[in-house]
Coordinates of C-alpha atoms in Angstrom, one line a residue:
Chain A
N340 CA -0.3 0.1 0.0
A341 CA 1.7 3.1 -1.0
G342 CA -1.0 5.0 0.6
V343 CA 0.1 8.3 3.3
M344 CA 1.2 6.7 6.2
Q345 CA 1.1 8.4 9.9
N346 CA 2.8 7.2 13.4
P347 CA 1.6 6.7 15.7
R348 CA -2.1 6.5 15.1
H349 CA -3.4 7.8 18.8
L350 CA -0.4 9.4 20.5
V351 CA -0.7 10.2 24.9
R352 CA 0.9 12.9 26.6
R353 CA 1.0 14.6 29.8
R354 CA 1.0 18.2 30.2
G355 CA 4.1 19.7 29.4
Q356 CA 5.3 16.7 27.1
E357 CA 6.9 17.0 24.0
A358 CA 4.7 15.2 21.3
R359 CA 6.1 14.1 18.2
L360 CA 3.6 12.8 15.3
R361 CA 5.6 11.3 11.4
C362 CA 3.7 12.0 7.9
S363 CA 5.7 9.7 5.2
P364 CA 3.9 11.3 1.8
M365 CA 2.0 9.8 -1.6
K366 CA 5.2 7.2 -3.1
G367 CA 6.5 10.1 -5.7
H368 CA 5.0 12.6 -4.1
S369 CA 7.0 15.4 -2.4
H370 CA 4.4 17.9 -1.3
V371 CA 3.3 17.4 2.6
Y372 CA 0.2 19.1 4.5
W373 CA -0.6 19.1 8.7
Y374 CA -4.8 19.3 9.3
R375 CA -5.4 19.8 12.9
Q376 CA -9.3 18.6 13.9
L377 CA -11.2 19.5 16.8
P378 CA -14.5 17.2 17.6
E379 CA -17.1 18.9 15.8
E380 CA -15.6 21.6 13.5
G381 CA -13.5 21.5 10.5
L382 CA -9.7 21.3 8.9
K383 CA -7.9 23.6 10.4
F384 CA -4.9 23.7 7.6
M385 CA -1.6 24.1 10.3
V386 CA 1.5 23.6 7.8
Y387 CA 3.1 23.6 4.2
L388 CA 6.2 21.5 3.4
Q389 CA 8.2 20.6 0.7
K390 CA 11.4 19.0 1.0
E391 CA 13.6 21.0 3.4
N392 CA 11.4 24.5 2.3
I393 CA 8.4 24.6 5.2
I394 CA 6.1 27.1 1.6
D395 CA 3.7 27.9 3.6
E396 CA 3.2 28.6 8.2
S397 CA 0.9 31.0 8.0
G398 CA -2.3 28.3 9.9
M399 CA 0.5 27.0 12.6
P400 CA 0.3 28.6 16.3
K401 CA 3.6 31.1 17.2
E402 CA 4.6 28.7 19.7
R403 CA 5.3 25.5 20.8
F404 CA 4.8 24.2 17.6
S405 CA 7.4 23.6 14.2
A406 CA 7.5 21.3 11.2
E407 CA 10.8 19.8 9.1
F408 CA 9.7 18.2 6.2
P409 CA 14.2 16.5 5.4
K410 CA 15.8 14.8 2.6
E411 CA 15.7 12.1 3.7
G412 CA 13.2 10.5 6.8
P413 CA 9.4 11.6 6.3
S414 CA 7.9 14.8 7.7
I415 CA 7.7 15.5 12.0
L416 CA 5.4 18.1 13.6
R417 CA 6.2 18.9 16.4
I418 CA 4.7 20.3 19.4
Q419 CA 6.6 20.9 22.9
Q420 CA 5.0 21.9 26.0
V421 CA 1.8 20.6 24.7
V422 CA -1.4 22.0 26.3
R423 CA -4.8 20.1 26.7
G424 CA -6.3 22.2 23.8
D425 CA -4.0 20.4 21.5
S426 CA -6.4 16.5 22.0
A427 CA -7.5 16.6 18.5
A428 CA -6.6 14.5 15.1
Y429 CA -4.3 15.8 12.9
F430 CA -3.9 13.9 9.5
C431 CA -1.1 14.9 7.2
A432 CA -2.1 15.6 3.9
S433 CA 0.0 14.7 0.3
S434 CA 0.5 15.9 -3.4
V435 CA 3.1 15.4 -6.3
G436 CA 3.8 18.3 -7.0
Q437 CA 2.7 22.7 -5.9
T438 CA 0.1 23.1 -8.4
S439 CA -1.7 18.9 -8.7
Y440 CA -4.2 19.4 -6.9
E441 CA -5.1 16.3 -5.3
Q442 CA -4.4 15.9 -1.8
Y443 CA -4.4 12.3 -0.2
F444 CA -5.2 11.9 3.2
G445 CA -3.4 9.8 5.7
P446 CA -5.1 7.8 8.6
G447 CA -3.8 10.4 11.5
T448 CA -2.4 11.1 14.4
R449 CA -5.1 11.4 17.6
L450 CA -3.2 13.1 20.8
T451 CA -4.9 13.6 23.7
V452 CA -3.0 15.4 26.3
T453 CA -4.3 14.3 29.9
Chain B
Q1183 CA -11.5 36.0 4.4
K1184 CA -11.9 32.4 2.3
E1185 CA -15.1 31.4 3.5
V1186 CA -16.6 27.3 2.9
E1187 CA -20.0 26.8 3.8
Q1188 CA -21.8 23.8 3.8
N1189 CA -25.5 23.1 5.8
S1190 CA -24.0 20.4 9.0
G1191 CA -27.5 18.3 8.2
P1192 CA -27.8 16.1 9.3
L1193 CA -29.7 14.9 5.5
S1194 CA -31.4 12.4 6.1
V1195 CA -32.3 10.6 3.1
P1196 CA -33.8 6.9 2.3
E1197 CA -31.8 4.4 0.6
G1198 CA -32.2 3.8 -3.0
A1199 CA -32.5 7.8 -2.9
I1200 CA -30.4 11.0 -4.6
A1201 CA -28.7 12.3 -2.0
S1202 CA -28.6 17.0 -2.8
L1203 CA -25.1 18.3 -0.8
N1204 CA -24.2 21.9 -1.2
C1205 CA -21.7 24.2 -0.6
T1206 CA -21.0 27.3 -1.3
Y1207 CA -17.1 29.7 -1.9
S1208 CA -16.5 33.2 -0.2
D1209 CA -13.6 33.8 -3.0
R1210 CA -14.2 34.4 -6.5
V1211 CA -10.4 33.4 -6.9
S1212 CA -10.9 30.0 -6.6
Q1213 CA -10.3 27.5 -9.6
S1214 CA -10.2 24.2 -8.0
F1215 CA -12.9 22.2 -6.2
F1216 CA -13.1 18.8 -3.8
W1217 CA -15.3 16.6 -2.0
Y1218 CA -14.2 14.4 0.0
R1219 CA -16.4 10.8 2.1
Q1220 CA -15.2 11.1 6.7
Y1221 CA -16.6 8.4 8.4
S1222 CA -16.5 8.2 12.0
G1223 CA -12.7 8.1 13.2
K1224 CA -11.5 7.6 10.4
S1225 CA -9.5 10.5 7.6
P1226 CA -11.2 12.1 5.1
E1227 CA -11.3 10.4 1.8
L1228 CA -10.7 12.1 -1.8
I1229 CA -14.3 11.3 -3.6
M1230 CA -14.1 13.6 -6.1
S1231 CA -12.0 16.9 -7.8
I1232 CA -13.9 19.2 -10.8
Y1233 CA -12.8 22.3 -12.0
S1234 CA -15.0 23.7 -14.7
N1235 CA -18.6 24.5 -14.5
G1236 CA -21.1 22.2 -15.2
D1237 CA -21.4 18.4 -14.5
K1238 CA -18.7 15.7 -13.8
E1239 CA -19.9 12.6 -12.6
D1240 CA -18.0 9.2 -11.4
G1241 CA -20.3 5.9 -10.8
R1242 CA -23.1 7.2 -8.4
F1243 CA -21.8 10.4 -7.6
T1244 CA -22.4 13.7 -10.0
A1245 CA -20.5 17.2 -9.0
Q1246 CA -21.8 20.2 -9.9
L1247 CA -20.5 23.1 -10.5
N1248 CA -21.1 26.9 -11.0
K1249 CA -18.6 29.7 -10.5
A1250 CA -21.1 32.3 -11.7
S1251 CA -22.6 32.1 -7.6
Q1252 CA -20.1 30.2 -6.3
Y1253 CA -21.9 27.2 -5.2
V1254 CA -20.7 23.6 -5.7
S1255 CA -22.7 20.3 -5.5
L1256 CA -22.6 17.0 -4.6
L1257 CA -24.8 14.0 -6.0
I1258 CA -24.8 10.6 -5.3
R1259 CA -28.0 8.5 -6.8
D1260 CA -28.9 4.9 -5.4
S1261 CA -27.9 6.2 -1.7
Q1262 CA -26.7 3.1 0.6
P1263 CA -26.4 2.6 4.6
S1264 CA -22.6 2.6 3.6
D1265 CA -22.8 6.5 2.7
S1266 CA -23.1 7.4 5.2
A1267 CA -20.5 9.6 6.7
T1268 CA -19.6 13.6 6.3
Y1269 CA -18.9 14.9 3.6
L1270 CA -16.8 17.5 3.3
C1271 CA -16.5 20.9 0.3
A1272 CA -13.1 22.4 -0.5
A1273 CA -11.9 25.1 -2.3
R1274 CA -8.7 26.5 -3.7
R1275 CA -7.1 28.7 -5.9
G1276 CA -5.5 27.9 -7.8
A1277 CA -1.9 28.9 -9.4
S1278 CA -2.7 32.4 -9.9
G1279 CA -4.4 33.3 -7.4
G1280 CA -0.6 32.5 -5.1
S1281 CA -2.1 30.2 -2.4
Y1282 CA -2.2 26.4 -3.2
I1283 CA -3.8 25.8 0.8
P1284 CA -7.3 24.4 0.0
T1285 CA -10.2 25.5 2.3
F1286 CA -12.5 23.2 4.0
G1287 CA -15.9 24.0 5.0
R1288 CA -16.9 22.2 8.2
G1289 CA -18.9 19.6 6.7
T1290 CA -21.8 18.1 6.0
S1291 CA -23.8 14.5 7.8
L1292 CA -25.8 12.9 5.7
I1293 CA -27.4 9.6 7.1
V1294 CA -30.0 6.4 4.7
H1295 CA -31.6 5.0 6.3
P1296 CA -33.1 1.4 5.3

């Protein structure tokens, strides 16, 4: 299966800990997008990355959140000093390129902060 | 501000009927439109994309786009209980619009009852 992969699928962290979410794009895709979804709410864009470049981080909180997509390996969304409000489903999507319109989503990581 | 509006529902239809899901968008520069299906607890799954005015058919699904009215719809013919899900509408600017990030609506919950 060459779909978008995310791990872990479920992550529990205590307040103040760090959360690391990983995303491997579909085979042949080099563009990655991270979204957050709160219960009963829509998908909110966080950050858009290409290999070694952040293209658009307009949706990402300035504090505690960071993202990277290194030359080798998966994209990582990092949340430092998590708070209860960070509890949500985090989805990664990938596309072939910048002008390719269609994004395909991974299964998501459900983050619970206790 | 770019917005995509959907009636949250639930929209309830009997099995075998046509389900009609509607979406309006505020950004006149939007060029690409997408429908995703999201089952409870799962990630969004792309089911249709449409870029030109008119209808686009794929199996039991028909997407309709009217850019003058800023309106997109999804028709599901011969609805099945397995179609019960939340349907997300998304709109995205093209390359000339300066942004590749789609804006998602909050989704319409569809219930198909036997």
